[in-house]
mmCIF file of C-alpha atoms in Angstrom:
data_model
loop_
_atom_site.group_PDB
_atom_site.id
_atom_site.type_symbol
_atom_site.label_atom_id
_atom_site.label_comp_id
_atom_site.label_asym_id
_atom_site.label_seq_id
_atom_site.Cartn_x
_atom_site.Cartn_y
_atom_site.Cartn_z
ATOM 1 C CA GLY A 1 0.000 0.000 0.000
ATOM 2 C CA ILE A 2 2.796 2.442 0.850
ATOM 3 C CA ASP A 3 4.557 1.700 -2.439
ATOM 4 C CA ALA A 4 1.369 2.108 -4.485
ATOM 5 C CA LEU A 5 0.492 5.435 -2.846
ATOM 6 C CA THR A 6 4.020 6.748 -3.237
ATOM 7 C CA GLU A 7 4.102 5.764 -6.901
ATOM 8 C CA ALA A 8 0.764 7.520 -7.443
ATOM 9 C CA TYR A 9 2.129 10.676 -5.795
ATOM 10 C CA LEU A 10 5.315 10.660 -7.884
ATOM 11 C CA LEU A 11 3.433 10.129 -11.136
ATOM 12 C CA THR A 12 0.566 12.572 -10.536
ATOM 13 C CA GLY A 13 1.890 15.111 -8.026
ATOM 14 C CA ASP A 14 -1.374 14.740 -6.072
ATOM 15 C CA ARG A 15 -0.459 15.391 -2.412
ATOM 16 C CA SER A 16 -3.462 13.419 -1.161
ATOM 17 C CA TYR A 17 -1.582 10.227 -2.105
ATOM 18 C CA ALA A 18 1.477 11.417 -0.196
ATOM 19 C CA ARG A 19 -0.649 12.201 2.878
ATOM 20 C CA LYS A 20 -2.091 8.677 2.856
ATOM 21 C CA ALA A 21 1.373 7.148 2.468
ATOM 22 C CA ALA A 22 2.645 9.313 5.334
ATOM 23 C CA VAL A 23 -0.210 8.143 7.573
ATOM 24 C CA LEU A 24 0.675 4.509 6.891
ATOM 25 C CA LEU A 25 4.399 5.103 7.490
ATOM 26 C CA ASP A 26 3.645 6.958 10.707
ATOM 27 C CA ARG A 27 1.392 4.156 11.960
ATOM 28 C CA VAL A 28 4.084 1.574 11.209
ATOM 29 C CA ALA A 29 6.656 3.748 12.995
ATOM 30 C CA ASP A 30 4.514 3.825 16.152
ATOM 31 C CA VAL A 31 4.916 0.073 16.604
ATOM 32 C CA TYR A 32 7.835 -1.073 14.430
ATOM 33 C CA PRO A 33 10.571 -1.339 17.114
ATOM 34 C CA ALA A 34 8.297 -3.525 19.244
ATOM 35 C CA PHE A 35 8.262 -6.295 16.629
ATOM 36 C CA ASP A 36 10.910 -8.995 17.058
ATOM 37 C CA PHE A 37 10.517 -11.999 14.788
ATOM 38 C CA LYS A 38 13.122 -13.935 16.760
ATOM 39 C CA THR A 39 11.038 -14.031 19.940
ATOM 40 C CA GLN A 40 7.525 -13.443 18.641
ATOM 41 C CA ALA A 41 7.280 -15.691 15.584
ATOM 42 C CA ILE A 42 8.125 -19.191 14.413
ATOM 43 C CA CYS A 43 10.309 -19.872 11.398
ATOM 44 C CA ASN A 44 9.278 -22.699 9.112
ATOM 45 C CA GLU A 45 12.273 -24.650 10.487
ATOM 46 C CA GLY A 46 10.588 -24.597 13.919
ATOM 47 C CA ARG A 47 11.183 -23.045 17.320
ATOM 48 C CA ASP A 48 14.704 -24.470 17.520
ATOM 49 C CA PHE A 49 15.747 -22.303 14.573
ATOM 50 C CA PRO A 50 15.482 -18.703 15.860
ATOM 51 C CA SER A 51 15.544 -16.144 13.053
ATOM 52 C CA ALA A 52 15.849 -12.397 13.444
ATOM 53 C CA GLY A 53 13.525 -9.906 11.806
ATOM 54 C CA TYR A 54 10.740 -7.420 12.458
ATOM 55 C CA VAL A 55 7.228 -8.411 11.385
ATOM 56 C CA SER A 56 8.805 -10.681 8.799
ATOM 57 C CA MET A 57 11.872 -12.897 8.887
ATOM 58 C CA TRP A 58 15.234 -11.224 8.115
ATOM 59 C CA HIS A 59 15.284 -11.963 4.362
ATOM 60 C CA ASP A 60 11.963 -10.126 3.963
ATOM 61 C CA ALA A 61 12.470 -7.576 6.752
ATOM 62 C CA CYS A 62 15.484 -6.142 4.909
ATOM 63 C CA PRO A 63 13.753 -5.159 1.621
ATOM 64 C CA GLU A 64 10.562 -4.211 3.507
ATOM 65 C CA THR A 65 12.438 -1.767 5.734
ATOM 66 C CA GLU A 66 14.475 -0.387 2.848
ATOM 67 C CA GLY A 67 11.296 0.046 0.812
ATOM 68 C CA MET A 68 9.634 2.064 3.577
ATOM 69 C CA ALA A 69 12.744 4.241 3.855
ATOM 70 C CA VAL A 70 12.742 4.967 0.112
ATOM 71 C CA ALA A 71 9.022 5.756 0.182
ATOM 72 C CA TYR A 72 9.612 8.132 3.093
ATOM 73 C CA ASP A 73 12.339 9.897 1.133
ATOM 74 C CA ALA A 74 10.006 10.260 -1.855
ATOM 75 C CA ILE A 75 7.244 11.972 0.157
ATOM 76 C CA PHE A 76 9.533 13.910 2.530
ATOM 77 C CA GLU A 77 8.477 17.384 1.379
ATOM 78 C CA ALA A 78 4.783 16.469 1.294
ATOM 79 C CA ILE A 79 4.815 15.680 5.032
ATOM 80 C CA ASP A 80 4.961 19.434 5.663
ATOM 81 C CA ASP A 81 1.184 19.581 5.274
ATOM 82 C CA ASP A 82 -1.304 21.204 7.684
ATOM 83 C CA GLN A 83 -4.047 18.666 6.933
ATOM 84 C CA LEU A 84 -1.716 15.748 7.633
ATOM 85 C CA VAL A 85 -0.386 17.278 10.857
ATOM 86 C CA ALA A 86 -3.914 18.021 12.104
ATOM 87 C CA PHE A 87 -5.050 14.449 11.454
ATOM 88 C CA LEU A 88 -2.040 12.742 13.051
ATOM 89 C CA SER A 89 -1.896 15.063 16.060
ATOM 90 C CA THR A 90 -5.558 14.285 16.773
ATOM 91 C CA LYS A 91 -4.833 10.569 16.603
ATOM 92 C CA ALA A 92 -1.793 11.012 18.862
ATOM 93 C CA ARG A 93 -3.952 12.657 21.547
ATOM 94 C CA GLN A 94 -6.636 9.991 21.254
ATOM 95 C CA CYS A 95 -4.057 7.212 21.661
ATOM 96 C CA ALA A 96 -2.018 9.067 24.324
ATOM 97 C CA LEU A 97 1.208 8.718 22.325
ATOM 98 C CA ASP A 98 4.487 10.173 23.595
ATOM 99 C CA ASN A 99 5.077 11.920 20.273
ATOM 100 C CA PRO A 100 2.397 14.651 19.987
ATOM 101 C CA LYS A 101 2.821 14.968 16.180
ATOM 102 C CA THR A 102 1.923 18.644 16.296
ATOM 103 C CA SER A 103 4.392 19.481 13.518
ATOM 104 C CA ALA A 104 5.925 17.993 10.407
ATOM 105 C CA ALA A 105 9.188 17.676 12.365
ATOM 106 C CA ASP A 106 7.432 15.446 14.936
ATOM 107 C CA ILE A 107 6.135 13.163 12.188
ATOM 108 C CA ARG A 108 9.506 12.953 10.466
ATOM 109 C CA ARG A 109 11.233 12.212 13.780
ATOM 110 C CA ASN A 110 8.788 9.390 14.480
ATOM 111 C CA ILE A 111 9.394 7.732 11.098
ATOM 112 C CA GLU A 112 13.148 8.316 11.051
ATOM 113 C CA GLN A 113 13.786 7.099 14.590
ATOM 114 C CA ASN A 114 11.457 4.109 14.683
ATOM 115 C CA ILE A 115 11.994 2.751 11.183
ATOM 116 C CA LEU A 116 15.312 3.954 9.730
ATOM 117 C CA ARG A 117 17.469 4.509 12.821
ATOM 118 C CA ASP A 118 16.060 1.488 14.637
ATOM 119 C CA ALA A 119 17.057 -0.731 11.705
ATOM 120 C CA LEU A 120 20.539 0.804 11.593
ATOM 121 C CA GLU A 121 20.936 0.182 15.325
ATOM 122 C CA HIS A 122 19.631 -3.413 15.039
ATOM 123 C CA ARG A 123 21.182 -4.726 11.844
ATOM 124 C CA GLU A 124 20.533 -8.289 12.915
ATOM 125 C CA LYS A 125 16.850 -7.665 12.233
ATOM 126 C CA ILE A 126 17.552 -6.821 8.599
ATOM 127 C CA HIS A 127 20.462 -9.203 8.066
ATOM 128 C CA CYS A 128 20.139 -10.599 4.554
ATOM 129 C CA ASN A 129 22.113 -12.215 1.751
ATOM 130 C CA PHE A 130 25.117 -10.127 0.749
ATOM 131 C CA PRO A 131 25.028 -7.269 -0.191
ATOM 132 C CA ARG A 132 21.387 -6.430 0.573
ATOM 133 C CA THR A 133 21.907 -5.387 4.197
ATOM 134 C CA HIS A 134 24.833 -3.106 3.326
ATOM 135 C CA ILE A 135 22.913 -1.508 0.455
ATOM 136 C CA ALA A 136 19.838 -1.020 2.644
ATOM 137 C CA CYS A 137 21.935 0.595 5.370
ATOM 138 C CA ALA A 138 23.765 2.840 2.895
ATOM 139 C CA THR A 139 20.397 3.895 1.447
ATOM 140 C CA MET A 140 18.993 4.769 4.869
ATOM 141 C CA LYS A 141 22.136 6.673 5.813
ATOM 142 C CA ILE A 142 21.905 8.753 2.633
ATOM 143 C CA ILE A 143 18.249 9.507 3.347
ATOM 144 C CA LEU A 144 19.062 10.580 6.896
ATOM 145 C CA GLY A 145 22.158 12.684 6.426
ATOM 146 C CA TRP A 146 23.601 13.047 2.925
ATOM 147 C CA PRO A 147 25.962 14.760 2.147
ATOM 148 C CA GLY A 148 27.031 15.430 5.723
ATOM 149 C CA ASN A 149 27.585 11.713 6.360
ATOM 150 C CA ARG A 150 29.256 11.044 3.001
ATOM 151 C CA ARG A 151 32.367 9.525 4.602
ATOM 152 C CA ASP A 152 30.297 7.030 6.608
ATOM 153 C CA VAL A 153 28.254 6.064 3.540
ATOM 154 C CA MET A 154 31.344 5.605 1.374
ATOM 155 C CA GLU A 155 32.926 3.349 4.006
ATOM 156 C CA GLU A 156 29.768 1.209 3.895
ATOM 157 C CA LEU A 157 29.879 1.056 0.106
ATOM 158 C CA ASP A 158 33.634 0.398 0.006
ATOM 159 C CA ALA A 159 33.186 -2.677 2.198
ATOM 160 C CA VAL A 160 30.481 -3.938 -0.158
ATOM 161 C CA LEU A 161 32.414 -3.321 -3.346
ATOM 162 C CA ASP A 162 35.661 -4.772 -2.023
ATOM 163 C CA GLN A 163 33.887 -8.091 -1.525
ATOM 164 C CA ALA A 164 31.536 -7.847 -4.504
ATOM 165 C CA THR A 165 34.335 -7.342 -7.062
ATOM 166 C CA ALA A 166 37.113 -9.469 -5.516
ATOM 167 C CA VAL A 167 37.035 -12.378 -8.008
ATOM 168 C CA ASP A 168 37.132 -11.380 -11.679
ATOM 169 C CA GLY A 169 34.877 -8.429 -10.847
ATOM 170 C CA VAL A 170 32.336 -10.462 -8.851
ATOM 171 C CA THR A 171 32.150 -12.270 -5.503
ATOM 172 C CA GLY A 172 33.362 -15.689 -6.631
ATOM 173 C CA GLU A 173 30.095 -17.364 -5.638
ATOM 174 C CA LYS A 174 29.023 -20.110 -8.023
ATOM 175 C CA GLY A 175 25.803 -20.432 -9.993
ATOM 176 C CA LEU A 176 26.026 -18.057 -12.940
ATOM 177 C CA ALA A 177 22.286 -18.056 -13.598
ATOM 178 C CA GLY A 178 21.547 -18.682 -9.899
ATOM 179 C CA TYR A 179 23.237 -17.591 -6.695
ATOM 180 C CA ALA A 180 26.149 -15.727 -8.275
ATOM 181 C CA SER A 181 23.693 -13.559 -10.171
ATOM 182 C CA PHE A 182 21.453 -12.879 -7.155
ATOM 183 C CA VAL A 183 24.265 -10.924 -5.519
ATOM 184 C CA ILE A 184 25.182 -8.833 -8.546
ATOM 185 C CA SER A 185 21.608 -8.225 -9.680
ATOM 186 C CA GLY A 186 20.814 -7.000 -6.160
ATOM 187 C CA LEU A 187 23.942 -4.853 -6.219
ATOM 188 C CA ALA A 188 22.825 -3.312 -9.512
ATOM 189 C CA THR A 189 19.434 -2.352 -8.073
ATOM 190 C CA GLY A 190 20.987 -0.936 -4.912
ATOM 191 C CA LEU A 191 23.664 1.078 -6.704
ATOM 192 C CA ALA A 192 21.128 2.311 -9.257
ATOM 193 C CA ARG A 193 19.022 3.744 -6.444
ATOM 194 C CA LEU A 194 22.035 5.429 -4.826
ATOM 195 C CA VAL A 195 23.180 6.827 -8.173
ATOM 196 C CA ARG A 196 19.717 8.265 -8.736
ATOM 197 C CA MET A 197 20.166 10.160 -5.460
ATOM 198 C CA ASP A 198 23.671 11.327 -6.416
ATOM 199 C CA PRO A 199 24.652 10.844 -10.103
ATOM 200 C CA GLY A 200 28.317 11.517 -9.345
ATOM 201 C CA LEU A 201 28.587 8.427 -7.154
ATOM 202 C CA LEU A 202 28.965 5.944 -9.999
ATOM 203 C CA ASP A 203 32.084 7.496 -11.503
ATOM 204 C CA GLU A 204 33.584 7.777 -8.027
ATOM 205 C CA MET A 205 32.870 4.133 -7.200
ATOM 206 C CA VAL A 206 34.334 2.914 -10.507
ATOM 207 C CA CYS A 207 37.473 4.945 -9.780
ATOM 208 C CA ARG A 208 37.756 3.559 -6.235
ATOM 209 C CA HIS A 209 36.926 -0.008 -7.293
ATOM 210 C CA PRO A 210 38.262 -0.753 -10.798
ATOM 211 C CA GLY A 211 36.828 -4.288 -10.571
ATOM 212 C CA LEU A 212 33.426 -2.746 -11.328
ATOM 213 C CA ARG A 213 34.599 -2.384 -14.919
ATOM 214 C CA ARG A 214 34.269 -6.180 -15.218
ATOM 215 C CA THR A 215 31.267 -6.841 -12.967
ATOM 216 C CA TRP A 216 28.351 -6.690 -15.399
ATOM 217 C CA ARG A 217 30.582 -7.758 -18.286
ATOM 218 C CA LEU A 218 30.950 -11.228 -16.701
ATOM 219 C CA TRP A 219 27.424 -12.311 -17.725
ATOM 220 C CA ILE A 220 28.169 -11.171 -21.261
ATOM 221 C CA ASP A 221 31.461 -13.062 -21.477
ATOM 222 C CA THR A 222 30.054 -16.286 -19.997
ATOM 223 C CA CYS A 223 26.903 -16.421 -22.129
ATOM 224 C CA CYS A 224 27.129 -19.191 -24.715
ATOM 225 C CA LEU A 225 25.173 -19.044 -27.993
ATOM 226 C CA ASP A 226 23.061 -16.199 -26.501
ATOM 227 C CA LYS A 227 21.097 -18.510 -24.225
ATOM 228 C CA TYR A 228 23.236 -20.845 -22.089
ATOM 229 C CA TYR A 229 25.418 -20.428 -19.017
ATOM 230 C CA PRO A 230 27.893 -23.029 -17.714
ATOM 231 C CA THR A 231 26.180 -24.788 -14.796
ATOM 232 C CA CYS A 232 28.803 -24.504 -12.053
ATOM 233 C CA GLY A 233 27.552 -24.820 -8.466
ATOM 234 C CA ASP A 234 24.046 -23.894 -7.268
ATOM 235 C CA ASP A 235 22.412 -23.199 -10.579
ATOM 236 C CA GLY A 236 19.772 -24.565 -12.923
ATOM 237 C CA TYR A 237 20.184 -27.841 -14.790
ATOM 238 C CA PHE A 238 22.590 -29.051 -17.453
ATOM 239 C CA ALA A 239 21.833 -27.647 -20.922
ATOM 240 C CA GLY A 240 18.930 -25.636 -19.493
ATOM 241 C CA PRO A 241 18.525 -22.369 -21.430
ATOM 242 C CA CYS A 242 18.622 -18.955 -19.738
ATOM 243 C CA GLU A 243 17.495 -16.286 -22.160
ATOM 244 C CA ARG A 244 17.423 -13.455 -19.615
ATOM 245 C CA TYR A 245 20.424 -11.396 -18.512
ATOM 246 C CA PRO A 246 21.210 -12.640 -14.971
ATOM 247 C CA GLY A 247 23.394 -9.667 -13.981
ATOM 248 C CA ALA A 248 20.467 -7.214 -13.713
ATOM 249 C CA ASP A 249 16.693 -7.303 -13.805
ATOM 250 C CA LEU A 250 16.000 -5.951 -17.298
ATOM 251 C CA ARG A 251 12.230 -5.971 -17.023
ATOM 252 C CA ARG A 252 10.134 -3.611 -19.116
ATOM 253 C CA PRO A 253 6.638 -2.286 -18.381
ATOM 254 C CA VAL A 254 5.396 -3.867 -21.627
ATOM 255 C CA ASP A 255 6.211 -7.116 -23.398
ATOM 256 C CA ALA A 256 7.355 -7.555 -26.997
ATOM 257 C CA ALA A 257 3.744 -7.246 -28.183
ATOM 258 C CA GLY A 258 3.263 -3.953 -26.322
ATOM 259 C CA LYS A 259 1.042 -5.440 -23.606
ATOM 260 C CA PRO A 260 1.587 -4.321 -19.965
ATOM 261 C CA THR A 261 3.543 -6.887 -17.965
ATOM 262 C CA GLY A 262 2.109 -5.780 -14.620
ATOM 263 C CA SER A 263 5.439 -6.428 -12.914
ATOM 264 C CA TRP A 264 7.349 -3.176 -13.373
ATOM 265 C CA PRO A 265 7.694 -1.281 -10.077
ATOM 266 C CA VAL A 266 7.839 2.455 -10.703
ATOM 267 C CA LEU A 267 9.763 3.155 -7.504
ATOM 268 C CA GLN A 268 12.560 0.781 -8.474
ATOM 269 C CA PRO A 269 15.251 2.406 -10.601
ATOM 270 C CA SER A 270 15.504 1.323 -14.219
ATOM 271 C CA LEU A 271 18.390 -1.103 -14.650
ATOM 272 C CA PHE A 272 18.406 -0.281 -18.352
ATOM 273 C CA SER A 273 19.307 3.221 -17.206
ATOM 274 C CA PHE A 274 21.889 1.896 -14.732
ATOM 275 C CA LEU A 275 23.690 -0.225 -17.328
ATOM 276 C CA TRP A 276 23.637 2.695 -19.750
ATOM 277 C CA ARG A 277 25.340 4.784 -17.051
ATOM 278 C CA MET A 278 27.819 1.941 -16.479
ATOM 279 C CA HIS A 279 28.541 1.907 -20.223
ATOM 280 C CA ARG A 280 29.345 5.604 -20.050
ATOM 281 C CA ALA A 281 31.452 5.188 -16.899
ATOM 282 C CA VAL A 282 33.613 2.324 -18.174
ATOM 283 C CA GLY A 283 33.442 2.842 -21.951
ATOM 284 C CA ASP A 284 32.406 -0.734 -22.748
ATOM 285 C CA PRO A 285 30.256 -0.881 -25.928
ATOM 286 C CA ALA A 286 29.056 -4.402 -25.017
ATOM 287 C CA LEU A 287 26.879 -2.944 -22.241
ATOM 288 C CA ALA A 288 25.090 -0.711 -24.756
ATOM 289 C CA GLN A 289 24.739 -3.624 -27.194
ATOM 290 C CA LEU A 290 23.242 -5.670 -24.335
ATOM 291 C CA LEU A 291 20.534 -3.055 -23.754
ATOM 292 C CA TYR A 292 19.729 -2.976 -27.450
ATOM 293 C CA ARG A 293 19.359 -6.763 -27.573
ATOM 294 C CA PHE A 294 17.143 -6.996 -24.496
ATOM 295 C CA ASN A 295 14.948 -4.222 -25.812
ATOM 296 C CA GLY A 296 14.020 -6.283 -28.872
ATOM 297 C CA ASN A 297 16.837 -4.900 -31.073
ATOM 298 C CA THR A 298 15.538 -1.356 -31.003
ATOM 299 C CA VAL A 299 16.353 1.827 -29.071
ATOM 300 C CA GLU A 300 12.669 2.756 -28.811
ATOM 301 C CA ASN A 301 11.717 3.756 -25.229
ATOM 302 C CA LEU A 302 15.220 3.069 -23.874
ATOM 303 C CA PRO A 303 16.267 3.269 -21.109
ATOM 304 C CA TRP A 304 12.766 2.827 -19.640
ATOM 305 C CA ASP A 305 13.297 5.447 -16.945
ATOM 306 C CA VAL A 306 10.514 7.865 -15.985
ATOM 307 C CA PHE A 307 13.032 9.912 -13.977
ATOM 308 C CA LEU A 308 15.558 10.455 -16.808
ATOM 309 C CA ASP A 309 15.511 14.024 -18.149
ATOM 310 C CA ASP A 310 16.746 13.241 -21.673
ATOM 311 C CA PRO A 311 16.024 9.660 -22.820
ATOM 312 C CA ALA A 312 16.597 10.709 -26.445
ATOM 313 C CA ALA A 313 20.287 11.314 -25.641
ATOM 314 C CA ALA A 314 20.609 7.768 -24.258
ATOM 315 C CA GLN A 315 18.837 6.341 -27.316
ATOM 316 C CA GLY A 316 21.126 8.249 -29.659
ATOM 317 C CA GLU A 317 24.252 7.071 -27.855
ATOM 318 C CA ILE A 318 23.140 3.418 -27.854
ATOM 319 C CA ALA A 319 22.214 3.668 -31.551
ATOM 320 C CA ARG A 320 25.707 5.002 -32.329
ATOM 321 C CA VAL A 321 27.315 2.090 -30.477
ATOM 322 C CA VAL A 322 25.217 -0.421 -32.434
ATOM 323 C CA ARG A 323 26.041 1.348 -35.692
ATOM 324 C CA ASP A 324 29.776 1.310 -34.923
ATOM 325 C CA HIS A 325 30.083 -2.133 -33.316
ATOM 326 C CA GLY A 326 27.067 -4.060 -34.594
ATOM 327 C CA ALA A 327 24.061 -5.497 -32.774
ATOM 328 C CA GLN A 328 25.786 -8.813 -32.019
ATOM 329 C CA ILE A 329 28.420 -8.779 -29.290
ATOM 330 C CA SER A 330 31.618 -10.374 -30.585
ATOM 331 C CA LEU A 331 32.937 -12.900 -28.064
ATOM 332 C CA GLY A 332 36.095 -14.964 -28.176
ATOM 333 C CA SER A 333 37.487 -17.630 -25.890
ATOM 334 C CA ILE A 334 38.029 -16.589 -22.254
ATOM 335 C CA ASP A 335 39.771 -17.822 -19.123
ATOM 336 C CA LEU A 336 38.445 -16.425 -15.843
ATOM 337 C CA ALA A 337 41.569 -17.320 -13.896
ATOM 338 C CA GLN A 338 40.206 -16.193 -10.515
ATOM 339 C CA TRP A 339 36.688 -17.579 -10.936
ATOM 340 C CA HIS A 340 38.211 -20.758 -12.431
ATOM 341 C CA LEU A 341 36.108 -21.049 -15.557
ATOM 342 C CA ALA A 342 37.375 -21.311 -19.130
ATOM 343 C CA ILE A 343 35.218 -21.128 -22.277
ATOM 344 C CA MET A 344 36.534 -21.969 -25.764
ATOM 345 C CA ARG A 345 34.432 -20.664 -28.662
ATOM 346 C CA SER A 346 34.502 -21.347 -32.371
ATOM 347 C CA GLY A 347 32.229 -21.259 -35.407
ATOM 348 C CA ALA A 348 29.755 -18.641 -36.556
ATOM 349 C CA GLY A 349 26.020 -18.227 -36.983
ATOM 350 C CA ALA A 350 24.118 -21.507 -36.670
ATOM 351 C CA ARG A 351 27.463 -23.345 -36.340
ATOM 352 C CA ARG A 352 28.641 -21.533 -33.214
ATOM 353 C CA ARG A 353 30.051 -23.793 -30.510
ATOM 354 C CA ALA A 354 31.226 -23.255 -26.936
ATOM 355 C CA ALA A 355 33.087 -25.733 -24.717
ATOM 356 C CA TRP A 356 33.592 -24.892 -21.052
ATOM 357 C CA LEU A 357 35.699 -26.199 -18.200
ATOM 358 C CA ASP A 358 35.055 -25.564 -14.506
ATOM 359 C CA TYR A 359 38.415 -26.020 -12.808
ATOM 360 C CA ASP A 360 37.865 -25.546 -9.098
ATOM 361 C CA SER A 361 35.867 -27.321 -6.399
ATOM 362 C CA GLY A 362 33.605 -26.249 -3.524
ATOM 363 C CA GLY A 363 33.395 -22.681 -2.245
ATOM 364 C CA LYS A 364 30.323 -20.590 -1.532
ATOM 365 C CA HIS A 365 27.348 -22.121 -3.369
ATOM 366 C CA GLY A 366 29.883 -24.320 -5.148
ATOM 367 C CA HIS A 367 29.823 -28.065 -5.761
ATOM 368 C CA TYR A 368 32.564 -30.679 -5.810
ATOM 369 C CA ASP A 369 32.590 -30.453 -9.586
ATOM 370 C CA ALA A 370 36.204 -29.693 -10.509
ATOM 371 C CA MET A 371 37.075 -30.478 -14.134
ATOM 372 C CA ASN A 372 33.442 -30.690 -15.246
ATOM 373 C CA LEU A 373 33.168 -30.171 -18.975
ATOM 374 C CA GLY A 374 30.255 -28.837 -20.972
ATOM 375 C CA LEU A 375 29.591 -28.373 -24.679
ATOM 376 C CA TYR A 376 26.946 -26.239 -26.348
#
């Protein structure tokens, strides 16, 4: 409900939607710190498996809390509203709350302290798969104090990016179309949101962490015949096709036939836009070619970003890349010496071939599969 109301406010400018979202956020804030999943709920593994969280278990509490923080940031100015203050202050008196809510500052303090700061002070409640907790915390810190807390935020991001780019530009986790991609796809969404708040951050992060130049390239280099990924570790099944791009969620609001997909969240940043920015930051034409391919081999509507001031400039730049380098990304044989995967390619067109060798064993989400061979 909070997301839907916030989206409606952003798209229409109607402050009544923002007031309703603020009421919901304020009501959550009144009770949020009192929820403790670890002592008040039962995980599906049973009582002997205590799991931290708020209303939900940690892996849901993290994105839920981050989502409320982002919604709060989106309606921040609209909270300074006499009608909203009058309504919430009346409710505060009726319920004998400590916070009188007689001003916009009271309402903001309630939401910031009981949702954002409480989560930052109790990270165990929003502990989640790397790097979601770090990204959520960096997001909340930016909302609370940017740019005054820039140093603290950058330390948070540096810790994330050190680990996220340590092995051939990624984490080293196995499962190219599975677990390895979950981390980097989540990182893309998180960084895209931070970059939307401060466009200069991306260039700075690429400078501080050169491994980012290879991060989203990895799922280009390891794609075989445009639809297969070597199945190393926790992944899909042998010879199972994967015709999406695992490194980022390149969903569009409409399908190839122009029909609404119903699964495109307006509040989430466009990862088409993020990868276009990455292309500009690192100068890799393959990232622009990737966007062209996953947009049905056209620049129309790219980069699917309602917040971008000049989409025509992005379309023109991507079109130039395709004109200069072609629509098909040219890939040769590769050896990911740190990730321990080699792919040998030959042939062209319908006679393309790719043979791969996984030459390590175990590790995070890895299997005991050293020297497994595959041929597409």
